[in-house]
Coordinates of C-alpha atoms (C1' of nucleotides) and ligand atoms in Angstrom, one line a residue:
Chain A
X1 CA 149.0 87.0 112.2
X2 CA 152.3 85.8 113.7
X3 CA 155.4 84.9 111.4
X4 CA 158.0 82.6 111.7
X5 CA 161.2 84.5 111.3
X6 CA 165.0 83.6 111.2
X7 CA 165.5 85.7 114.4
X8 CA 162.4 84.5 116.4
X9 CA 163.6 81.0 115.7
X10 CA 167.2 81.6 116.6
X11 CA 166.2 83.4 119.8
X12 CA 163.9 80.4 120.7
X13 CA 166.7 78.1 119.9
X14 CA 169.3 79.9 122.4
X15 CA 167.3 78.9 125.2
X16 CA 167.4 75.4 124.2
X17 CA 171.0 75.3 124.8
X18 CA 171.1 77.4 127.8
X19 CA 170.5 76.2 131.5
X20 CA 168.8 78.6 133.7
X21 CA 168.1 82.2 133.6
X22 CA 169.6 84.7 131.3
X23 CA 168.7 88.5 130.2
X24 CA 167.9 89.9 126.7
X25 CA 171.0 91.5 126.6
X26 CA 172.9 88.5 127.4
X27 CA 171.1 86.6 124.8
X28 CA 171.8 89.3 122.1
X29 CA 175.3 89.5 122.8
X30 CA 175.5 85.8 122.8
X31 CA 173.9 85.7 119.3
X32 CA 176.1 88.5 118.0
X33 CA 179.4 86.8 119.3
X34 CA 178.3 83.7 117.5
X35 CA 177.9 85.3 114.1
X36 CA 174.1 85.5 114.4
X37 CA 172.8 89.0 113.0
X38 CA 169.9 90.4 115.0
X39 CA 169.0 93.7 116.7
X40 CA 168.7 94.3 120.5
X41 CA 164.9 95.4 120.0
X42 CA 164.0 92.2 118.1
X43 CA 165.5 90.1 121.0
X44 CA 163.2 91.9 123.5
X45 CA 160.2 91.6 121.2
X46 CA 161.3 87.8 120.9
X47 CA 161.6 87.0 124.5
X48 CA 158.4 88.6 125.4
X49 CA 156.5 87.0 122.9
X50 CA 157.9 83.5 123.9
X51 CA 156.7 84.6 127.7
X52 CA 153.2 85.4 126.3
X53 CA 153.4 82.0 124.6
X54 CA 154.3 80.2 127.6
X55 CA 157.5 79.1 126.1
X56 CA 159.6 81.1 128.8
X57 CA 159.6 81.9 132.4
X58 CA 160.5 85.4 133.3
X59 CA 161.7 86.8 136.7
X60 CA 163.2 90.1 137.8
X61 CA 166.4 90.2 139.7
X62 CA 167.0 92.4 142.9
X63 CA 168.8 94.5 140.3
X64 CA 165.9 95.2 138.3
X65 CA 166.6 93.3 135.2
X66 CA 164.3 90.8 133.5
X67 CA 165.9 87.4 133.1
X68 CA 164.2 84.2 131.1
X69 CA 164.5 80.8 131.0
X70 CA 162.8 77.9 129.0
X71 CA 159.7 77.3 130.9
X72 CA 159.8 73.7 132.6
X73 CA 156.5 71.9 132.5
X74 CA 156.0 71.7 136.1
X75 CA 155.2 74.6 138.4
X76 CA 158.1 75.2 140.8
X77 CA 160.0 77.9 142.4
X78 CA 163.8 78.8 142.6
X79 CA 166.4 78.3 145.3
X80 CA 169.0 81.0 144.3
X81 CA 172.5 81.0 146.1
X82 CA 173.2 84.9 146.6
X83 CA 177.0 84.3 146.4
X84 CA 177.4 82.4 143.0
X85 CA 173.9 82.7 141.6
X86 CA 173.6 78.8 141.4
X87 CA 169.7 78.0 141.2
X88 CA 167.9 75.0 142.0
X89 CA 164.4 74.3 141.2
X90 CA 162.0 73.4 144.3
X91 CA 158.4 72.6 144.4
X92 CA 156.2 71.3 146.9
X93 CA 152.2 71.2 147.4
X94 CA 152.6 72.8 150.8
X95 CA 153.4 76.1 149.8
X96 CA 150.7 76.2 146.9
X97 CA 147.9 74.9 149.0
X98 CA 148.9 77.9 151.3
X99 CA 149.1 80.7 148.8
X100 CA 145.6 79.2 147.3
X101 CA 144.1 79.1 150.6
X102 CA 145.0 82.6 152.4
X103 CA 144.2 84.2 148.9
X104 CA 140.7 82.6 149.2
X105 CA 140.2 83.4 152.5
X106 CA 140.4 87.0 151.5
X107 CA 137.9 86.6 148.9
X108 CA 140.6 86.8 146.1
X109 CA 140.1 85.1 142.8
X110 CA 142.2 83.9 139.7
X111 CA 145.2 83.6 142.1
X112 CA 149.0 83.3 141.0
X113 CA 152.0 83.8 143.2
X114 CA 155.8 84.3 143.0
X115 CA 158.2 82.7 145.5
X116 CA 161.9 82.9 145.4
X117 CA 164.2 81.5 148.1
X118 CA 167.9 83.0 148.6
X119 CA 170.6 81.7 150.8
X120 CA 174.3 80.6 150.7
X121 CA 174.8 77.4 148.9
X122 CA 177.2 74.7 150.5
X123 CA 180.1 75.4 148.5
X124 CA 180.0 79.2 148.9
X125 CA 179.3 78.8 152.6
X126 CA 182.6 76.8 153.2
X127 CA 184.4 79.2 151.0
X128 CA 183.3 81.9 153.5
X129 CA 180.7 83.9 151.7
X130 CA 179.2 87.3 152.5
X131 CA 175.3 87.6 153.9
X132 CA 172.2 89.7 153.3
X133 CA 168.9 90.4 154.6
X134 CA 165.5 90.4 153.1
X135 CA 162.3 90.5 155.3
X136 CA 158.9 91.1 154.1
Chain B
X1 CA 178.9 107.1 161.5
X2 CA 175.3 107.9 160.7
X3 CA 173.9 111.7 160.9
X4 CA 170.6 112.9 161.6
X5 CA 169.9 115.2 159.0
X6 CA 166.4 117.1 158.4
X7 CA 166.0 115.4 155.0
X8 CA 166.3 111.7 156.4
X9 CA 164.1 112.7 159.3
X10 CA 161.4 114.1 156.7
X11 CA 161.7 110.8 154.5
X12 CA 161.1 108.8 157.5
X13 CA 157.9 110.9 158.6
X14 CA 156.5 110.5 155.2
X15 CA 156.2 106.8 155.6
X16 CA 154.3 107.5 158.9
X17 CA 151.7 109.0 157.1
X18 CA 151.4 106.7 154.4
X19 CA 149.8 103.4 153.7
X20 CA 151.0 100.7 151.7
X21 CA 154.0 100.9 149.1
X22 CA 155.2 104.1 147.5
X23 CA 158.4 104.9 145.2
X24 CA 161.0 107.0 146.0
X25 CA 160.0 109.2 142.9
X26 CA 156.5 109.5 144.4
X27 CA 158.0 110.2 147.7
X28 CA 160.1 112.9 146.6
X29 CA 157.0 114.6 144.4
X30 CA 154.9 114.3 147.6
X31 CA 157.5 116.1 149.7
X32 CA 158.2 118.7 147.2
X33 CA 154.4 119.4 146.8
X34 CA 154.2 120.1 150.4
X35 CA 156.8 122.5 150.4
X36 CA 159.8 120.3 151.6
X37 CA 162.9 121.1 150.0
X38 CA 164.9 117.6 149.1
X39 CA 166.7 116.1 146.2
X40 CA 165.9 113.3 144.5
X41 CA 169.2 111.6 145.3
X42 CA 169.0 112.3 148.8
X43 CA 165.5 110.4 149.0
X44 CA 167.0 107.5 147.3
X45 CA 169.9 107.6 149.8
X46 CA 167.4 107.7 152.4
X47 CA 164.9 105.0 151.6
X48 CA 168.0 102.8 151.0
X49 CA 169.4 103.4 154.3
X50 CA 165.8 102.7 155.8
X51 CA 165.8 99.5 154.2
X52 CA 169.1 98.7 155.5
X53 CA 168.0 99.5 158.9
X54 CA 165.0 97.3 158.8
X55 CA 162.8 100.5 158.8
X56 CA 161.4 99.8 155.5
X57 CA 160.3 97.0 153.2
X58 CA 160.9 97.1 149.5
X59 CA 159.6 95.2 146.8
X60 CA 159.9 95.6 143.2
X61 CA 156.8 96.0 140.8
X62 CA 156.3 94.0 137.7
X63 CA 157.6 97.2 135.8
X64 CA 160.9 97.1 137.7
X65 CA 160.3 100.1 139.9
X66 CA 161.2 99.6 143.6
X67 CA 158.6 100.5 145.9
X68 CA 158.6 100.9 149.6
X69 CA 156.8 100.8 152.9
X70 CA 156.9 101.0 156.7
X71 CA 158.1 97.7 157.7
X72 CA 155.6 96.0 160.2
X73 CA 157.2 94.2 163.1
X74 CA 155.9 91.0 162.0
X75 CA 157.3 89.0 159.0
X76 CA 154.8 88.6 156.6
X77 CA 153.9 88.5 152.8
X78 CA 151.4 90.7 150.3
X79 CA 148.4 89.9 148.8
X80 CA 147.8 92.1 146.0
X81 CA 145.0 92.8 143.8
X82 CA 146.3 92.8 140.0
X83 CA 143.5 95.0 139.2
X84 CA 142.9 97.9 141.7
X85 CA 146.5 97.2 143.7
X86 CA 144.8 96.7 147.1
X87 CA 147.1 94.8 149.3
X88 CA 146.8 92.9 152.2
X89 CA 149.3 91.7 154.7
X90 CA 149.3 87.8 155.2
X91 CA 151.2 85.4 157.1
X92 CA 151.6 81.8 158.4
X93 CA 154.3 79.4 159.9
X94 CA 153.6 76.9 157.2
X95 CA 155.2 78.6 154.1
X96 CA 158.1 79.9 156.7
X97 CA 158.8 76.3 157.5
X98 CA 158.4 74.9 154.1
X99 CA 160.8 77.6 152.7
X100 CA 163.7 77.1 155.3
X101 CA 163.3 73.1 155.1
X102 CA 163.7 73.1 151.3
X103 CA 166.6 75.6 151.5
X104 CA 168.3 73.2 154.5
X105 CA 167.6 70.1 152.4
X106 CA 169.4 71.8 149.6
X107 CA 172.5 72.6 151.8
X108 CA 171.7 76.3 151.6
X109 CA 172.2 78.3 154.8
X110 CA 171.6 82.0 155.9
X111 CA 168.3 81.7 153.9
X112 CA 165.5 84.4 153.4
X113 CA 162.7 84.2 150.8
X114 CA 160.3 86.7 148.9
X115 CA 156.7 85.7 148.2
X116 CA 154.0 87.7 146.8
X117 CA 150.4 86.4 145.9
X118 CA 148.4 88.2 143.2
X119 CA 144.8 87.8 142.2
X120 CA 141.5 89.9 141.7
X121 CA 139.8 91.0 144.9
X122 CA 136.3 90.6 145.5
X123 CA 135.5 93.8 144.8
X124 CA 137.1 94.0 141.4
X125 CA 135.8 90.7 140.4
X126 CA 132.2 91.5 141.0
X127 CA 132.9 94.5 138.7
X128 CA 134.3 92.3 135.9
X129 CA 138.3 92.6 136.0
X130 CA 140.9 91.4 133.8
X131 CA 143.2 88.3 134.1
X132 CA 146.7 87.4 134.0
X133 CA 149.2 84.4 134.2
X134 CA 152.4 84.2 136.1
X135 CA 154.0 80.6 136.1
X136 CA 157.4 80.0 137.7
Chain C
dC1 C1' 154.9 85.4 91.5
dC2 C1' 152.2 89.9 94.2
dG3 C1' 150.6 92.6 97.4
dT4 C1' 150.6 93.6 101.9
dA5 C1' 150.7 93.1 106.8
dG6 C1' 153.8 91.8 109.8
dT7 C1' 158.6 92.4 111.1
dC8 C1' 163.4 94.2 111.5
dG9 C1' 166.9 97.0 113.1
dA10 C1' 169.6 101.5 113.9
dC11 C1' 169.0 104.8 116.7
dA12 C1' 166.7 107.9 119.6
dA13 C1' 163.7 108.4 123.6
dC14 C1' 162.7 107.1 128.0
dA15 C1' 162.3 105.9 133.2
dG16 C1' 164.6 104.4 137.1
dT17 C1' 168.5 104.9 139.4
dT18 C1' 173.4 105.9 140.8
dC19 C1' 177.4 108.8 140.1
dT20 C1' 179.7 113.4 140.7
dC21 C1' 181.7 117.3 142.9
dA22 C1' 181.2 121.6 144.8
dC23 C1' 179.1 123.0 148.8
dA24 C1' 176.8 122.7 153.5
dT25 C1' 176.3 120.8 158.0
dG26 C1' 176.0 117.3 162.2
dC27 C1' 179.3 115.7 165.6
dT28 C1' 183.0 115.3 168.3
dC29 C1' 186.6 117.1 170.9
dC30 C1' 188.4 120.6 173.0
Chain D
dG1 C1' 180.6 127.7 172.5
dG2 C1' 183.2 126.8 168.5
dA3 C1' 187.4 124.4 165.1
dG4 C1' 187.7 120.6 162.1
dC5 C1' 186.5 117.4 159.6
dA6 C1' 183.9 113.4 158.2
dT7 C1' 179.4 112.7 156.5
dG8 C1' 175.5 114.4 153.9
dT9 C1' 173.3 117.0 150.1
dG10 C1' 171.4 118.0 145.5
dA11 C1' 171.6 119.7 140.5
dG12 C1' 172.9 117.5 136.9
dA13 C1' 175.1 114.1 134.2
dA14 C1' 175.6 109.6 133.4
dC15 C1' 174.2 104.8 133.2
dT16 C1' 171.3 100.9 132.6
dG17 C1' 167.4 98.1 130.8
dT18 C1' 163.7 98.8 128.1
dT19 C1' 160.6 100.6 124.6
dG20 C1' 159.2 103.7 120.7
dT21 C1' 159.9 105.1 115.8
dC22 C1' 160.0 104.6 111.0
dG23 C1' 162.0 103.4 106.7
dA24 C1' 163.5 99.4 104.8
dC25 C1' 162.5 94.4 104.5
dT26 C1' 160.2 89.8 103.9
dA27 C1' 157.2 85.7 105.1
dC28 C1' 153.1 84.0 103.4
dG29 C1' 148.4 83.5 101.5
dG30 C1' 146.2 84.3 97.4
Ligands
MN1 MN1 154.3 77.8 143.6
MN2 MN1 158.0 84.6 154.8
ZN3 ZN1 176.8 79.6 145.9
ZN4 ZN1 141.0 94.8 143.4

DNA sequence: CCGTAGTCGACAACAGTTCTCACATGCTCC
DNA sequence: GGAGCATGTGAGAACTGTTGTCGACTACGG
Protein backbone atom coordinates (compact mmCIF):
# COMPACT_ATOMS: atom_id res chain seq x y z
CA UNK A 1 0.00 0.00 0.00
CA UNK A 2 1.27 3.43 -1.03
CA UNK A 3 1.24 6.22 1.53
CA UNK A 4 1.04 9.93 1.07
CA UNK A 5 4.03 11.43 2.77
CA UNK A 6 5.25 14.98 3.07
CA UNK A 7 8.38 14.03 1.12
CA UNK A 8 6.67 12.44 -1.85
CA UNK A 9 4.24 15.30 -2.11
CA UNK A 10 7.10 17.79 -2.00
CA UNK A 11 9.12 16.03 -4.70
CA UNK A 12 6.08 15.89 -6.92
CA UNK A 13 5.47 19.59 -6.30
CA UNK A 14 9.01 20.49 -7.32
CA UNK A 15 8.32 19.27 -10.83
CA UNK A 16 5.29 21.53 -11.04
CA UNK A 17 7.54 24.54 -10.69
CA UNK A 18 10.30 23.29 -12.93
CA UNK A 19 10.61 23.36 -16.71
CA UNK A 20 12.62 20.72 -18.49
CA UNK A 21 14.72 17.89 -17.14
CA UNK A 22 16.35 17.78 -13.72
CA UNK A 23 18.36 15.18 -11.88
CA UNK A 24 17.47 13.63 -8.54
CA UNK A 25 20.52 15.27 -7.01
CA UNK A 26 19.52 18.65 -8.33
CA UNK A 27 16.00 18.26 -6.96
CA UNK A 28 17.44 17.23 -3.62
CA UNK A 29 19.77 20.23 -3.48
CA UNK A 30 16.98 22.54 -4.54
CA UNK A 31 14.67 21.28 -1.81
CA UNK A 32 17.35 21.49 0.84
CA UNK A 33 18.21 25.02 -0.25
CA UNK A 34 14.60 26.08 0.08
CA UNK A 35 14.42 24.72 3.60
CA UNK A 36 12.75 21.39 2.83
CA UNK A 37 14.21 18.58 4.89
CA UNK A 38 14.53 15.39 2.85
CA UNK A 39 17.06 12.63 2.32
CA UNK A 40 18.71 11.92 -0.99
CA UNK A 41 17.61 8.28 -0.96
CA UNK A 42 14.06 9.45 -0.51
CA UNK A 43 14.30 11.72 -3.53
CA UNK A 44 15.59 8.81 -5.60
CA UNK A 45 12.76 6.60 -4.39
CA UNK A 46 10.20 9.33 -5.01
CA UNK A 47 11.24 10.11 -8.59
CA UNK A 48 11.36 6.40 -9.38
CA UNK A 49 7.86 5.98 -8.02
CA UNK A 50 6.69 8.94 -10.08
CA UNK A 51 8.23 7.43 -13.20
CA UNK A 52 6.51 4.13 -12.48
CA UNK A 53 3.30 6.09 -12.04
CA UNK A 54 3.71 7.77 -15.39
CA UNK A 55 3.98 11.19 -13.71
CA UNK A 56 7.55 11.77 -14.81
CA UNK A 57 9.56 11.07 -17.94
CA UNK A 58 13.15 10.04 -17.51
CA UNK A 59 16.02 10.06 -19.95
CA UNK A 60 19.71 9.48 -19.50
CA UNK A 61 22.34 12.08 -20.33
CA UNK A 62 25.44 11.27 -22.32
CA UNK A 63 27.27 11.34 -19.01
CA UNK A 64 25.00 8.58 -17.72
CA UNK A 65 22.98 10.64 -15.30
CA UNK A 66 19.23 10.07 -15.12
CA UNK A 67 17.16 13.23 -15.45
CA UNK A 68 13.44 13.66 -14.91
CA UNK A 69 10.65 15.89 -16.07
CA UNK A 70 6.92 16.23 -15.61
CA UNK A 71 5.44 13.94 -18.20
CA UNK A 72 3.46 15.82 -20.78
CA UNK A 73 0.29 14.27 -22.06
CA UNK A 74 1.44 13.82 -25.62
CA UNK A 75 4.08 11.47 -26.86
CA UNK A 76 7.01 13.52 -28.11
CA UNK A 77 10.78 13.68 -28.39
CA UNK A 78 13.49 16.18 -27.60
CA UNK A 79 15.65 18.47 -29.64
CA UNK A 80 18.57 19.44 -27.43
CA UNK A 81 21.22 22.10 -27.98
CA UNK A 82 24.50 20.43 -27.18
CA UNK A 83 25.99 23.78 -26.32
CA UNK A 84 23.50 25.47 -23.99
CA UNK A 85 21.21 22.55 -23.21
CA UNK A 86 18.07 24.31 -24.42
CA UNK A 87 15.41 21.69 -25.12
CA UNK A 88 12.52 21.78 -27.57
CA UNK A 89 9.76 19.22 -27.72
CA UNK A 90 9.13 17.80 -31.15
CA UNK A 91 6.65 15.28 -32.43
CA UNK A 92 5.47 13.77 -35.65
CA UNK A 93 3.59 10.72 -36.82
CA UNK A 94 6.22 10.02 -39.48
CA UNK A 95 8.84 8.72 -37.13
CA UNK A 96 6.29 6.95 -34.95
CA UNK A 97 4.96 4.98 -37.85
CA UNK A 98 8.42 4.23 -39.14
CA UNK A 99 9.53 2.80 -35.80
CA UNK A 100 6.44 0.66 -35.41
CA UNK A 101 6.58 -0.60 -38.96
CA UNK A 102 10.24 -1.54 -38.91
CA UNK A 103 9.79 -3.37 -35.61
CA UNK A 104 6.76 -5.25 -36.92
CA UNK A 105 8.70 -6.25 -40.03
CA UNK A 106 11.20 -7.96 -37.76
CA UNK A 107 8.51 -9.74 -35.80
CA UNK A 108 8.83 -7.59 -32.69
CA UNK A 109 5.79 -6.82 -30.54
CA UNK A 110 5.14 -4.55 -27.56
CA UNK A 111 7.25 -1.88 -29.20
CA UNK A 112 8.53 1.39 -27.74
CA UNK A 113 11.35 3.68 -28.79
CA UNK A 114 13.65 6.44 -27.68
CA UNK A 115 14.70 9.27 -29.95
CA UNK A 116 16.75 12.34 -29.17
CA UNK A 117 17.97 14.93 -31.63
CA UNK A 118 21.08 16.97 -30.88
CA UNK A 119 22.35 20.08 -32.56
CA UNK A 120 23.49 23.61 -32.07
CA UNK A 121 20.70 26.10 -31.60
CA UNK A 122 20.59 29.32 -33.62
CA UNK A 123 21.69 31.45 -30.68
CA UNK A 124 24.72 29.30 -29.88
CA UNK A 125 25.58 28.96 -33.54
CA UNK A 126 25.85 32.69 -34.11
CA UNK A 127 27.93 32.88 -30.92
CA UNK A 128 30.31 30.29 -32.39
CA UNK A 129 29.65 27.03 -30.59
CA UNK A 130 31.68 23.80 -30.58
CA UNK A 131 30.60 20.62 -32.39
CA UNK A 132 30.45 16.86 -31.91
CA UNK A 133 29.65 13.66 -33.76
CA UNK A 134 27.29 10.90 -32.91
CA UNK A 135 26.72 8.20 -35.51
CA UNK A 136 24.82 4.99 -34.84
CA UNK B 1 50.32 12.44 -32.12
CA UNK B 2 48.70 9.01 -31.76
CA UNK B 3 50.91 6.00 -31.19
CA UNK B 4 50.36 2.39 -32.11
CA UNK B 5 50.60 0.30 -28.99
CA UNK B 6 50.11 -3.38 -28.34
CA UNK B 7 47.15 -2.57 -26.10
CA UNK B 8 45.26 -0.39 -28.56
CA UNK B 9 45.78 -2.88 -31.34
CA UNK B 10 44.53 -5.68 -29.09
CA UNK B 11 41.38 -3.82 -28.02
CA UNK B 12 40.60 -3.04 -31.60
CA UNK B 13 41.10 -6.69 -32.51
CA UNK B 14 38.66 -7.82 -29.83
CA UNK B 15 35.84 -6.02 -31.61
CA UNK B 16 36.68 -7.87 -34.82
CA UNK B 17 35.84 -11.15 -33.12
CA UNK B 18 32.79 -9.91 -31.27
CA UNK B 19 29.23 -9.46 -32.46
CA UNK B 20 27.02 -6.83 -30.92
CA UNK B 21 27.64 -4.49 -28.03
CA UNK B 22 30.09 -5.05 -25.20
CA UNK B 23 31.17 -2.98 -22.24
CA UNK B 24 34.71 -1.85 -21.50
CA UNK B 25 34.73 -4.01 -18.41
CA UNK B 26 33.64 -7.04 -20.38
CA UNK B 27 36.34 -6.45 -22.98
CA UNK B 28 38.90 -6.09 -20.22
CA UNK B 29 37.82 -9.33 -18.52
CA UNK B 30 37.79 -11.14 -21.84
CA UNK B 31 41.32 -10.01 -22.69
CA UNK B 32 42.64 -10.91 -19.26
CA UNK B 33 40.99 -14.31 -19.46
CA UNK B 34 42.66 -14.99 -22.80
CA UNK B 35 46.07 -14.13 -21.38
CA UNK B 36 46.33 -10.56 -22.66
CA UNK B 37 47.84 -8.24 -20.09
CA UNK B 38 46.12 -4.86 -20.08
CA UNK B 39 44.84 -2.40 -17.53
CA UNK B 40 41.22 -1.40 -17.20
CA UNK B 41 42.04 2.30 -17.60
CA UNK B 42 43.77 1.49 -20.84
CA UNK B 43 40.71 -0.33 -22.15
CA UNK B 44 38.56 2.68 -21.31
CA UNK B 45 41.00 4.99 -23.06
CA UNK B 46 41.24 2.69 -26.06
CA UNK B 47 37.50 2.33 -26.63
CA UNK B 48 37.05 6.08 -26.23
CA UNK B 49 39.74 6.69 -28.82
CA UNK B 50 38.07 4.20 -31.16
CA UNK B 51 34.74 5.95 -30.71
CA UNK B 52 36.39 9.30 -31.48
CA UNK B 53 37.90 7.68 -34.54
CA UNK B 54 34.54 6.44 -35.73
CA UNK B 55 35.68 2.82 -35.37
CA UNK B 56 33.19 1.98 -32.64
CA UNK B 57 29.60 2.90 -31.93
CA UNK B 58 28.63 3.45 -28.34
CA UNK B 59 25.24 3.47 -26.70
CA UNK B 60 24.22 3.57 -23.09
CA UNK B 61 22.16 0.86 -21.42
CA UNK B 62 19.16 1.63 -19.25
CA UNK B 63 21.42 0.90 -16.30
CA UNK B 64 23.77 3.66 -17.44
CA UNK B 65 26.60 1.46 -18.65
CA UNK B 66 28.34 2.41 -21.90
CA UNK B 67 28.57 -0.42 -24.41
CA UNK B 68 30.54 -0.50 -27.65
CA UNK B 69 30.43 -2.23 -30.98
CA UNK B 70 32.33 -2.22 -34.23
CA UNK B 71 30.81 0.59 -36.22
CA UNK B 72 29.28 -0.61 -39.41
CA UNK B 73 29.86 1.50 -42.47
CA UNK B 74 26.27 2.58 -42.86
CA UNK B 75 24.33 4.82 -40.55
CA UNK B 76 21.70 2.72 -38.80
CA UNK B 77 19.81 2.18 -35.59
CA UNK B 78 19.05 -0.72 -33.30
CA UNK B 79 16.01 -2.81 -32.64
CA UNK B 80 16.59 -4.51 -29.33
CA UNK B 81 14.64 -7.32 -27.69
CA UNK B 82 14.09 -6.23 -24.13
CA UNK B 83 13.81 -9.84 -23.06
CA UNK B 84 16.79 -11.63 -24.64
CA UNK B 85 18.83 -8.65 -25.79
CA UNK B 86 18.93 -9.77 -29.41
CA UNK B 87 19.78 -6.77 -31.60
CA UNK B 88 18.86 -6.07 -35.20
CA UNK B 89 20.21 -3.23 -37.26
CA UNK B 90 17.61 -1.12 -38.97
CA UNK B 91 17.84 1.86 -41.25
CA UNK B 92 15.67 4.06 -43.33
CA UNK B 93 15.85 7.46 -44.93
CA UNK B 94 12.40 8.37 -43.62
CA UNK B 95 13.48 8.90 -40.05
CA UNK B 96 16.75 10.53 -41.06
CA UNK B 97 15.01 13.15 -43.11
CA UNK B 98 12.40 13.70 -40.42
CA UNK B 99 15.04 14.34 -37.76
CA UNK B 100 17.01 16.72 -39.97
CA UNK B 101 13.95 18.60 -41.08
CA UNK B 102 12.49 19.06 -37.63
CA UNK B 103 15.84 20.30 -36.32
CA UNK B 104 16.23 22.71 -39.21
CA UNK B 105 12.73 24.05 -38.61
CA UNK B 106 13.83 25.00 -35.11
CA UNK B 107 16.99 26.69 -36.35
CA UNK B 108 19.36 23.97 -35.17
CA UNK B 109 22.51 23.16 -37.13
CA UNK B 110 25.16 20.46 -36.91
CA UNK B 111 22.46 17.91 -36.18
CA UNK B 112 22.81 14.32 -35.05
CA UNK B 113 20.38 11.96 -33.40
CA UNK B 114 20.04 8.79 -31.40
CA UNK B 115 17.22 6.33 -31.91
CA UNK B 116 16.66 2.96 -30.34
CA UNK B 117 13.63 0.74 -30.75
CA UNK B 118 12.71 -1.75 -28.07
CA UNK B 119 10.29 -4.62 -28.22
CA UNK B 120 9.82 -8.31 -27.64
CA UNK B 121 11.17 -10.50 -30.42
CA UNK B 122 9.05 -13.23 -31.93
CA UNK B 123 10.94 -16.00 -30.14
CA UNK B 124 10.56 -14.40 -26.72
CA UNK B 125 6.96 -13.51 -27.40
CA UNK B 126 5.91 -17.07 -28.09
CA UNK B 127 7.80 -18.08 -24.94
CA UNK B 128 5.77 -15.55 -22.96
CA UNK B 129 8.01 -12.61 -22.19
CA UNK B 130 7.52 -9.67 -19.78
CA UNK B 131 6.76 -6.13 -20.85
CA UNK B 132 7.69 -2.51 -20.10
CA UNK B 133 6.79 1.05 -20.92
CA UNK B 134 8.93 3.88 -22.16
CA UNK B 135 7.18 7.12 -23.11
CA UNK B 136 8.96 10.30 -23.99
C1' DC C 1 -6.38 6.21 19.65
C1' DC C 2 -3.35 1.34 18.46
C1' DG C 3 -0.91 -1.51 15.76
C1' DT C 4 1.75 -2.08 12.10
C1' DA C 5 3.21 -2.07 7.47
C1' DG C 6 5.11 1.32 4.81
C1' DT C 7 8.51 5.05 4.84
C1' DC C 8 12.47 7.91 6.14
C1' DG C 9 17.30 9.17 6.13
C1' DA C 10 22.15 8.97 7.66
C1' DC C 11 25.44 6.27 6.20
C1' DA C 12 27.71 2.54 3.94
C1' DA C 13 28.23 0.08 -0.06
C1' DC C 14 28.36 -0.41 -5.06
C1' DA C 15 29.27 0.11 -10.01
C1' DG C 16 31.10 2.41 -13.69
C1' DT C 17 34.30 5.60 -14.95
C1' DT C 18 38.13 8.85 -14.61
C1' DC C 19 42.30 10.61 -12.39
C1' DT C 20 47.14 10.30 -10.62
C1' DC C 21 51.73 9.59 -11.29
C1' DA C 22 55.81 6.84 -11.57
C1' DC C 23 57.33 4.05 -15.04
C1' DA C 24 57.57 2.25 -19.85
C1' DT C 25 57.73 2.67 -24.78
C1' DG C 26 56.71 4.29 -29.73
C1' DC C 27 58.45 7.84 -32.94
C1' DT C 28 61.18 11.44 -34.85
C1' DC C 29 65.37 13.03 -35.86
C1' DC C 30 69.94 12.54 -36.20
C1' DG D 1 70.94 2.11 -34.77
C1' DG D 2 70.34 5.08 -30.78
C1' DA D 3 68.99 9.60 -27.89
C1' DG D 4 65.50 12.25 -26.45
C1' DC D 5 61.02 13.13 -25.41
C1' DA D 6 56.16 13.25 -25.99
C1' DT D 7 52.88 9.91 -25.39
C1' DG D 8 50.89 5.72 -23.32
C1' DT D 9 50.43 2.42 -19.47
C1' DG D 10 48.39 0.54 -15.24
C1' DA D 11 47.70 -0.18 -10.23
C1' DG D 12 45.33 2.01 -7.21
C1' DA D 13 42.85 5.96 -5.44
C1' DA D 14 39.25 9.00 -6.17
C1' DC D 15 34.81 10.41 -7.92
C1' DT D 16 29.96 10.19 -9.32
C1' DG D 17 25.45 8.56 -9.51
C1' DT D 18 22.75 5.26 -7.47
C1' DT D 19 21.05 1.62 -4.38
C1' DG D 20 21.12 -1.03 0.03
C1' DT D 21 20.88 -1.19 5.25
C1' DC D 22 18.53 -0.72 9.29
C1' DG D 23 16.86 1.53 13.42
C1' DA D 24 13.63 5.21 14.03
C1' DC D 25 9.42 7.21 12.55
C1' DT D 26 4.59 7.76 10.87
C1' DA D 27 0.34 7.46 7.93
C1' DC D 28 -3.73 5.28 8.10
C1' DG D 29 -7.29 1.43 8.39
C1' DG D 30 -9.59 -0.48 11.99
MN1 LIG E 1 8.09 8.71 -30.78
MN1 LIG F 1 19.51 7.81 -38.06
ZN1 LIG G 1 22.10 26.56 -27.59
ZN1 LIG H 1 14.09 -11.83 -27.58
